[in-house]
Each structure stands twice: as C-alpha cells, then as structure tokens.
Amino acid sequence: MSERMDYLSSARNVIGGLLGVLGYLFRFARLMLKPKAVLAAKLLAVQSQLAACIDAVNRKKAPRPRFTLSFRLLWIALLRWLPGWRKFAHVMQPDTVVAWHRGVARLIWRWKSRPGRPAVSREMQALICRLSKENSLWGAERIREEIAKLGYETPCEGSVRKYMVKPEKPRKPSGTWLPFLRNHLAIAWAMDFFTVTTLTFHTLYVLVILE
C-alpha cells in the first residue's frame, strides 16, 4: 500500500511539473506578441525585484527560495537552448543547474536500462528452432502452445518468432529491368500526365510523351 502511495505521489509531482512547464511556454508565447518597449519595461521591473530578493537572501533576512520541479525543468531546458545562460542564474549557482541536468540524465538512463523480458535459454532457442523446422506451417502462437504442452515456461510470441527458422527467400529472376529497357529502347515509348502548382498558386497541366 505504501509503495502505491509513493508511486501516486511521484506521478502527481511529475504531472504538476509538466503542467508548470506548459505554463512557462504559454507565458513565453504571450511575451512574443508584446512590443519591444513593453518587454524592456517588464524585464526592468522583474530585474529590480530580483535584485532586492537576492540582496535580502545575501543579508540572511529572507530564506533561500525552494525550487519547484517545473522551475528546475525550465532551467534544464535553458541550459541546453539559451546561450550564456549562466549570466542569468542569480538565485542559484550555475553548478546547481548542471546538477539538476545530470540528475534528469541519470533518471532517463535508469529508465532506459530497466530490466526487460527474461532471456531465452539456449535450450529453449534450440527447441523453437527444431519445432519450426519440423513443422513449417506452424506459426509462433502454435509453437508456444506446443511448448506449454511439454511443460516448459513459454516465452512471449515475439521471442518465439525471433528464433523460428526463417523460410528461404525465393531466388531472384536472372533478368533485370535495365537490360529489358536497353533491348526494347528502340520501340518503347512512354506518356505521363501531371499537374504543377506555381509560386502564385496557379495549376499547370503537363502532358509528357517520350519516344
């Protein structure tokens, strides 16, 4: 029960962080529509308040801010896409942002490296190969059923299909299109009809005849 509660709490935090990032993106889109003078005034207002907060923290008159997950994700994105991002990291050290980035990278690597399906033993591989070779009309599902009848723990259908004997590919015909076209070039002709849209969005109808 406790593991389930921890999972729900983690999922709730992740969803909240992603929604916060979407909120940042929405604000960014709104700022893109503002005139430059308005943006400069807003930037000055924010910088003045930020300077006051930093001064209060440095004088230990205010506690250091707690950074939300969405704030950390935003700065991880800025680390990757904003040139000179270190100059804008005032309320935390740039090394802190780098540590956040490494933490996310470790989580992604851990997720990619999570254990998957158990490996198929050599004995099971040989059994699948033999059954598919002796019964060429059997598919992966039928072979799984026969393996279960023999008392083995059956692998998934994809693993069975992986170790089945592949049917031989049909031999390619000796002739190719290039010699055929070369031999019949004197008597061959072709016709094609298609449309072309111009830069002014007019449609041209083209008929091409090759002899």
PDB file of C-alpha atoms in Angstrom:
ATOM      1  CA  MET A   1       0.000   0.000   0.000  1.00  0.00           C
ATOM      2  CA  SER A   2       2.826   2.388   0.889  1.00  0.00           C
ATOM      3  CA  GLU A   3       4.581   1.684  -2.437  1.00  0.00           C
ATOM      4  CA  ARG A   4       1.385   2.548  -4.293  1.00  0.00           C
ATOM      5  CA  MET A   5       1.044   5.805  -2.352  1.00  0.00           C
ATOM      6  CA  ASP A   6       4.670   6.688  -3.138  1.00  0.00           C
ATOM      7  CA  TYR A   7       4.058   5.950  -6.823  1.00  0.00           C
ATOM      8  CA  LEU A   8       0.932   8.123  -6.895  1.00  0.00           C
ATOM      9  CA  SER A   9       2.781  10.932  -5.124  1.00  0.00           C
ATOM     10  CA  SER A  10       5.675  10.755  -7.609  1.00  0.00           C
ATOM     11  CA  ALA A  11       3.283  10.684 -10.567  1.00  0.00           C
ATOM     12  CA  ARG A  12       1.419  13.689  -9.145  1.00  0.00           C
ATOM     13  CA  ASN A  13       4.678  15.618  -8.779  1.00  0.00           C
ATOM     14  CA  VAL A  14       5.763  14.811 -12.346  1.00  0.00           C
ATOM     15  CA  ILE A  15       2.387  15.825 -13.791  1.00  0.00           C
ATOM     16  CA  GLY A  16       2.480  19.042 -11.774  1.00  0.00           C
ATOM     17  CA  GLY A  17       5.981  19.783 -13.050  1.00  0.00           C
ATOM     18  CA  LEU A  18       4.971  19.220 -16.674  1.00  0.00           C
ATOM     19  CA  LEU A  19       1.917  21.450 -16.266  1.00  0.00           C
ATOM     20  CA  GLY A  20       4.182  24.124 -14.821  1.00  0.00           C
ATOM     21  CA  VAL A  21       6.463  23.883 -17.867  1.00  0.00           C
ATOM     22  CA  LEU A  22       3.415  24.282 -20.123  1.00  0.00           C
ATOM     23  CA  GLY A  23       2.556  27.403 -18.141  1.00  0.00           C
ATOM     24  CA  TYR A  24       6.038  28.800 -18.806  1.00  0.00           C
ATOM     25  CA  LEU A  25       5.633  28.068 -22.531  1.00  0.00           C
ATOM     26  CA  PHE A  26       2.267  29.846 -22.563  1.00  0.00           C
ATOM     27  CA  ARG A  27       3.821  32.915 -20.925  1.00  0.00           C
ATOM     28  CA  PHE A  28       6.680  32.827 -23.419  1.00  0.00           C
ATOM     29  CA  ALA A  29       4.204  32.747 -26.323  1.00  0.00           C
ATOM     30  CA  ARG A  30       2.346  35.733 -24.853  1.00  0.00           C
ATOM     31  CA  LEU A  31       5.592  37.679 -24.448  1.00  0.00           C
ATOM     32  CA  MET A  32       6.457  37.052 -28.102  1.00  0.00           C
ATOM     33  CA  LEU A  33       3.383  39.095 -29.035  1.00  0.00           C
ATOM     34  CA  LYS A  34       4.348  42.107 -26.881  1.00  0.00           C
ATOM     35  CA  PRO A  35       6.111  45.193 -28.314  1.00  0.00           C
ATOM     36  CA  LYS A  36       9.818  45.529 -27.511  1.00  0.00           C
ATOM     37  CA  ALA A  37       9.281  48.578 -25.295  1.00  0.00           C
ATOM     38  CA  VAL A  38       6.777  46.696 -23.144  1.00  0.00           C
ATOM     39  CA  LEU A  39       9.154  43.739 -22.886  1.00  0.00           C
ATOM     40  CA  ALA A  40      12.008  46.024 -21.828  1.00  0.00           C
ATOM     41  CA  ALA A  41       9.838  47.623 -19.132  1.00  0.00           C
ATOM     42  CA  LYS A  42       8.719  44.240 -17.805  1.00  0.00           C
ATOM     43  CA  LEU A  43      12.302  42.983 -17.801  1.00  0.00           C
ATOM     44  CA  LEU A  44      13.432  46.026 -15.819  1.00  0.00           C
ATOM     45  CA  ALA A  45      10.616  45.520 -13.303  1.00  0.00           C
ATOM     46  CA  VAL A  46      11.492  41.856 -12.820  1.00  0.00           C
ATOM     47  CA  GLN A  47      15.227  42.542 -12.545  1.00  0.00           C
ATOM     48  CA  SER A  48      14.720  45.221  -9.893  1.00  0.00           C
ATOM     49  CA  GLN A  49      12.603  42.878  -7.755  1.00  0.00           C
ATOM     50  CA  LEU A  50      15.079  40.048  -8.305  1.00  0.00           C
ATOM     51  CA  ALA A  51      17.952  42.248  -7.157  1.00  0.00           C
ATOM     52  CA  ALA A  52      16.025  43.110  -3.973  1.00  0.00           C
ATOM     53  CA  CYS A  53      15.330  39.426  -3.271  1.00  0.00           C
ATOM     54  CA  ILE A  54      18.969  38.458  -3.837  1.00  0.00           C
ATOM     55  CA  ASP A  55      20.120  41.223  -1.510  1.00  0.00           C
ATOM     56  CA  ALA A  56      17.710  40.017   1.202  1.00  0.00           C
ATOM     57  CA  VAL A  57      18.936  36.436   0.842  1.00  0.00           C
ATOM     58  CA  ASN A  58      22.576  37.510   0.978  1.00  0.00           C
ATOM     59  CA  ARG A  59      21.886  39.526   4.143  1.00  0.00           C
ATOM     60  CA  LYS A  60      20.087  36.439   5.552  1.00  0.00           C
ATOM     61  CA  LYS A  61      16.931  38.468   6.063  1.00  0.00           C
ATOM     62  CA  ALA A  62      14.938  36.062   3.884  1.00  0.00           C
ATOM     63  CA  PRO A  63      15.130  32.276   3.468  1.00  0.00           C
ATOM     64  CA  ARG A  64      16.566  30.846   0.283  1.00  0.00           C
ATOM     65  CA  PRO A  65      13.846  30.009  -2.233  1.00  0.00           C
ATOM     66  CA  ARG A  66      12.668  26.452  -2.769  1.00  0.00           C
ATOM     67  CA  PHE A  67      12.679  25.499  -6.412  1.00  0.00           C
ATOM     68  CA  THR A  68       9.719  23.600  -7.830  1.00  0.00           C
ATOM     69  CA  LEU A  69      10.054  20.770 -10.326  1.00  0.00           C
ATOM     70  CA  SER A  70       8.701  22.943 -13.150  1.00  0.00           C
ATOM     71  CA  PHE A  71      11.299  25.631 -12.312  1.00  0.00           C
ATOM     72  CA  ARG A  72      14.091  23.037 -12.480  1.00  0.00           C
ATOM     73  CA  LEU A  73      12.812  21.614 -15.778  1.00  0.00           C
ATOM     74  CA  LEU A  74      12.654  25.130 -17.217  1.00  0.00           C
ATOM     75  CA  TRP A  75      16.277  25.811 -16.307  1.00  0.00           C
ATOM     76  CA  ILE A  76      17.384  22.434 -17.647  1.00  0.00           C
ATOM     77  CA  ALA A  77      15.839  23.488 -20.968  1.00  0.00           C
ATOM     78  CA  LEU A  78      17.519  26.911 -20.754  1.00  0.00           C
ATOM     79  CA  LEU A  79      20.860  25.213 -20.071  1.00  0.00           C
ATOM     80  CA  ARG A  80      20.502  23.433 -23.395  1.00  0.00           C
ATOM     81  CA  TRP A  81      18.965  26.134 -25.584  1.00  0.00           C
ATOM     82  CA  LEU A  82      19.889  29.567 -24.126  1.00  0.00           C
ATOM     83  CA  PRO A  83      23.422  30.766 -24.981  1.00  0.00           C
ATOM     84  CA  GLY A  84      25.179  32.309 -21.985  1.00  0.00           C
ATOM     85  CA  TRP A  85      22.532  31.023 -19.568  1.00  0.00           C
ATOM     86  CA  ARG A  86      24.997  31.208 -16.646  1.00  0.00           C
ATOM     87  CA  LYS A  87      24.766  35.023 -16.680  1.00  0.00           C
ATOM     88  CA  PHE A  88      21.050  34.799 -15.839  1.00  0.00           C
ATOM     89  CA  ALA A  89      21.336  32.324 -12.930  1.00  0.00           C
ATOM     90  CA  HIS A  90      21.112  34.708  -9.956  1.00  0.00           C
ATOM     91  CA  VAL A  91      19.087  32.946  -7.246  1.00  0.00           C
ATOM     92  CA  MET A  92      21.021  29.671  -7.619  1.00  0.00           C
ATOM     93  CA  GLN A  93      24.527  28.711  -8.637  1.00  0.00           C
ATOM     94  CA  PRO A  94      25.095  27.600 -12.262  1.00  0.00           C
ATOM     95  CA  ASP A  95      26.591  24.384 -10.869  1.00  0.00           C
ATOM     96  CA  THR A  96      23.216  23.708  -9.241  1.00  0.00           C
ATOM     97  CA  VAL A  97      21.523  23.834 -12.647  1.00  0.00           C
ATOM     98  CA  VAL A  98      24.179  21.485 -14.031  1.00  0.00           C
ATOM     99  CA  ALA A  99      23.461  19.094 -11.143  1.00  0.00           C
ATOM    100  CA  TRP A 100      19.740  19.191 -11.991  1.00  0.00           C
ATOM    101  CA  HIS A 101      20.563  18.346 -15.595  1.00  0.00           C
ATOM    102  CA  ARG A 102      22.753  15.411 -14.543  1.00  0.00           C
ATOM    103  CA  GLY A 103      20.015  14.141 -12.240  1.00  0.00           C
ATOM    104  CA  VAL A 104      17.474  14.086 -15.071  1.00  0.00           C
ATOM    105  CA  ALA A 105      20.033  12.380 -17.329  1.00  0.00           C
ATOM    106  CA  ARG A 106      20.558   9.683 -14.675  1.00  0.00           C
ATOM    107  CA  LEU A 107      16.798   9.129 -14.380  1.00  0.00           C
ATOM    108  CA  ILE A 108      16.451   8.773 -18.150  1.00  0.00           C
ATOM    109  CA  TRP A 109      19.402   6.360 -18.294  1.00  0.00           C
ATOM    110  CA  ARG A 110      17.967   4.321 -15.416  1.00  0.00           C
ATOM    111  CA  TRP A 111      14.599   4.132 -17.205  1.00  0.00           C
ATOM    112  CA  LYS A 112      16.227   3.009 -20.456  1.00  0.00           C
ATOM    113  CA  SER A 113      18.332   0.424 -18.594  1.00  0.00           C
ATOM    114  CA  ARG A 114      15.410  -1.087 -16.680  1.00  0.00           C
ATOM    115  CA  PRO A 115      15.240  -4.913 -16.909  1.00  0.00           C
ATOM    116  CA  GLY A 116      13.060  -6.232 -19.695  1.00  0.00           C
ATOM    117  CA  ARG A 117      11.861  -9.715 -20.515  1.00  0.00           C
ATOM    118  CA  PRO A 118      13.938 -12.623 -19.173  1.00  0.00           C
ATOM    119  CA  ALA A 119      16.475 -14.007 -21.642  1.00  0.00           C
ATOM    120  CA  VAL A 120      15.503 -17.109 -23.632  1.00  0.00           C
ATOM    121  CA  SER A 121      17.773 -20.043 -22.740  1.00  0.00           C
ATOM    122  CA  ARG A 122      19.826 -21.869 -25.368  1.00  0.00           C
ATOM    123  CA  GLU A 123      17.760 -24.995 -24.755  1.00  0.00           C
ATOM    124  CA  MET A 124      14.551 -23.089 -25.498  1.00  0.00           C
ATOM    125  CA  GLN A 125      16.084 -21.494 -28.603  1.00  0.00           C
ATOM    126  CA  ALA A 126      17.027 -24.946 -29.934  1.00  0.00           C
ATOM    127  CA  LEU A 127      13.532 -26.288 -29.178  1.00  0.00           C
ATOM    128  CA  ILE A 128      11.837 -23.400 -31.009  1.00  0.00           C
ATOM    129  CA  CYS A 129      14.193 -23.859 -33.956  1.00  0.00           C
ATOM    130  CA  ARG A 130      13.519 -27.620 -34.126  1.00  0.00           C
ATOM    131  CA  LEU A 131       9.730 -27.289 -33.865  1.00  0.00           C
ATOM    132  CA  SER A 132       9.567 -24.611 -36.551  1.00  0.00           C
ATOM    133  CA  LYS A 133      11.879 -26.612 -38.832  1.00  0.00           C
ATOM    134  CA  GLU A 134       9.927 -29.869 -38.455  1.00  0.00           C
ATOM    135  CA  ASN A 135       6.548 -28.108 -38.761  1.00  0.00           C
ATOM    136  CA  SER A 136       6.979 -25.391 -41.344  1.00  0.00           C
ATOM    137  CA  LEU A 137       3.257 -24.489 -41.328  1.00  0.00           C
ATOM    138  CA  TRP A 138       3.185 -23.696 -37.627  1.00  0.00           C
ATOM    139  CA  GLY A 139       3.174 -20.081 -36.561  1.00  0.00           C
ATOM    140  CA  ALA A 140       4.584 -18.552 -33.391  1.00  0.00           C
ATOM    141  CA  GLU A 141       1.323 -18.955 -31.458  1.00  0.00           C
ATOM    142  CA  ARG A 142       1.054 -22.677 -32.297  1.00  0.00           C
ATOM    143  CA  ILE A 143       4.674 -23.273 -31.283  1.00  0.00           C
ATOM    144  CA  ARG A 144       4.028 -21.530 -27.937  1.00  0.00           C
ATOM    145  CA  GLU A 145       1.089 -23.861 -27.320  1.00  0.00           C
ATOM    146  CA  GLU A 146       3.205 -26.935 -28.061  1.00  0.00           C
ATOM    147  CA  ILE A 147       5.985 -25.696 -25.768  1.00  0.00           C
ATOM    148  CA  ALA A 148       3.420 -25.234 -22.968  1.00  0.00           C
ATOM    149  CA  LYS A 149       2.180 -28.801 -23.513  1.00  0.00           C
ATOM    150  CA  LEU A 150       5.739 -30.040 -22.985  1.00  0.00           C
ATOM    151  CA  GLY A 151       5.759 -28.396 -19.545  1.00  0.00           C
ATOM    152  CA  TYR A 152       8.126 -25.513 -20.293  1.00  0.00           C
ATOM    153  CA  GLU A 153       7.622 -21.898 -19.290  1.00  0.00           C
ATOM    154  CA  THR A 154       6.607 -20.340 -22.585  1.00  0.00           C
ATOM    155  CA  PRO A 155       8.399 -17.210 -23.845  1.00  0.00           C
ATOM    156  CA  CYS A 156       6.418 -14.405 -25.441  1.00  0.00           C
ATOM    157  CA  GLU A 157       5.242 -14.696 -29.029  1.00  0.00           C
ATOM    158  CA  GLY A 158       7.811 -12.172 -30.239  1.00  0.00           C
ATOM    159  CA  SER A 159      10.677 -14.207 -28.756  1.00  0.00           C
ATOM    160  CA  VAL A 160       9.328 -17.390 -30.363  1.00  0.00           C
ATOM    161  CA  ARG A 161       9.137 -15.646 -33.731  1.00  0.00           C
ATOM    162  CA  LYS A 162      12.710 -14.402 -33.287  1.00  0.00           C
ATOM    163  CA  TYR A 163      14.164 -17.939 -33.016  1.00  0.00           C
ATOM    164  CA  MET A 164      11.960 -19.642 -35.608  1.00  0.00           C
ATOM    165  CA  VAL A 165      13.658 -20.941 -38.738  1.00  0.00           C
ATOM    166  CA  LYS A 166      13.230 -18.333 -41.447  1.00  0.00           C
ATOM    167  CA  PRO A 167      11.877 -19.630 -44.774  1.00  0.00           C
ATOM    168  CA  GLU A 168      14.277 -19.483 -47.671  1.00  0.00           C
ATOM    169  CA  LYS A 169      13.865 -16.437 -49.866  1.00  0.00           C
ATOM    170  CA  PRO A 170      12.854 -17.127 -53.468  1.00  0.00           C
ATOM    171  CA  ARG A 171      15.630 -16.784 -55.972  1.00  0.00           C
ATOM    172  CA  LYS A 172      15.674 -13.567 -57.929  1.00  0.00           C
ATOM    173  CA  PRO A 173      14.982 -13.849 -61.649  1.00  0.00           C
ATOM    174  CA  SER A 174      18.048 -13.666 -63.827  1.00  0.00           C
ATOM    175  CA  GLY A 175      16.789 -10.708 -65.860  1.00  0.00           C
ATOM    176  CA  THR A 176      16.587  -7.132 -64.585  1.00  0.00           C
ATOM    177  CA  TRP A 177      14.779  -4.041 -65.802  1.00  0.00           C
ATOM    178  CA  LEU A 178      17.908  -2.358 -67.148  1.00  0.00           C
ATOM    179  CA  PRO A 179      18.712  -4.985 -69.837  1.00  0.00           C
ATOM    180  CA  PHE A 180      14.996  -5.186 -70.688  1.00  0.00           C
ATOM    181  CA  LEU A 181      14.761  -1.438 -71.272  1.00  0.00           C
ATOM    182  CA  ARG A 182      18.017  -1.413 -73.222  1.00  0.00           C
ATOM    183  CA  ASN A 183      16.784  -4.209 -75.525  1.00  0.00           C
ATOM    184  CA  HIS A 184      13.414  -2.533 -76.190  1.00  0.00           C
ATOM    185  CA  LEU A 185      14.534   1.106 -76.214  1.00  0.00           C
ATOM    186  CA  ALA A 186      14.101   1.448 -79.998  1.00  0.00           C
ATOM    187  CA  ILE A 187      10.403   0.506 -79.923  1.00  0.00           C
ATOM    188  CA  ALA A 188       9.470   1.801 -76.451  1.00  0.00           C
ATOM    189  CA  TRP A 189       7.545   4.958 -75.673  1.00  0.00           C
ATOM    190  CA  ALA A 190       6.060   6.467 -72.500  1.00  0.00           C
ATOM    191  CA  MET A 191       3.426   9.028 -71.583  1.00  0.00           C
ATOM    192  CA  ASP A 192       2.683  10.813 -68.320  1.00  0.00           C
ATOM    193  CA  PHE A 193       0.189  13.456 -67.243  1.00  0.00           C
ATOM    194  CA  PHE A 194       0.603  15.509 -64.064  1.00  0.00           C
ATOM    195  CA  THR A 195      -0.070  18.919 -62.504  1.00  0.00           C
ATOM    196  CA  VAL A 196       2.350  21.550 -61.196  1.00  0.00           C
ATOM    197  CA  THR A 197       1.471  24.307 -58.721  1.00  0.00           C
ATOM    198  CA  THR A 198       3.316  27.573 -59.399  1.00  0.00           C
ATOM    199  CA  LEU A 199       4.596  30.083 -56.841  1.00  0.00           C
ATOM    200  CA  THR A 200       1.442  32.148 -57.397  1.00  0.00           C
ATOM    201  CA  PHE A 201      -0.668  29.052 -56.615  1.00  0.00           C
ATOM    202  CA  HIS A 202      -1.849  28.548 -60.195  1.00  0.00           C
ATOM    203  CA  THR A 203      -2.155  24.998 -61.510  1.00  0.00           C
ATOM    204  CA  LEU A 204      -0.397  23.912 -64.713  1.00  0.00           C
ATOM    205  CA  TYR A 205      -1.437  20.719 -66.520  1.00  0.00           C
ATOM    206  CA  VAL A 206       1.534  18.933 -68.110  1.00  0.00           C
ATOM    207  CA  LEU A 207       1.462  16.103 -70.659  1.00  0.00           C
ATOM    208  CA  VAL A 208       4.825  14.440 -71.418  1.00  0.00           C
ATOM    209  CA  ILE A 209       5.379  11.924 -74.234  1.00  0.00           C
ATOM    210  CA  LEU A 210       8.744  10.172 -74.634  1.00  0.00           C
ATOM    211  CA  GLU A 211       9.525   8.185 -77.789  1.00  0.00           C
TER     212      GLU A 211
END
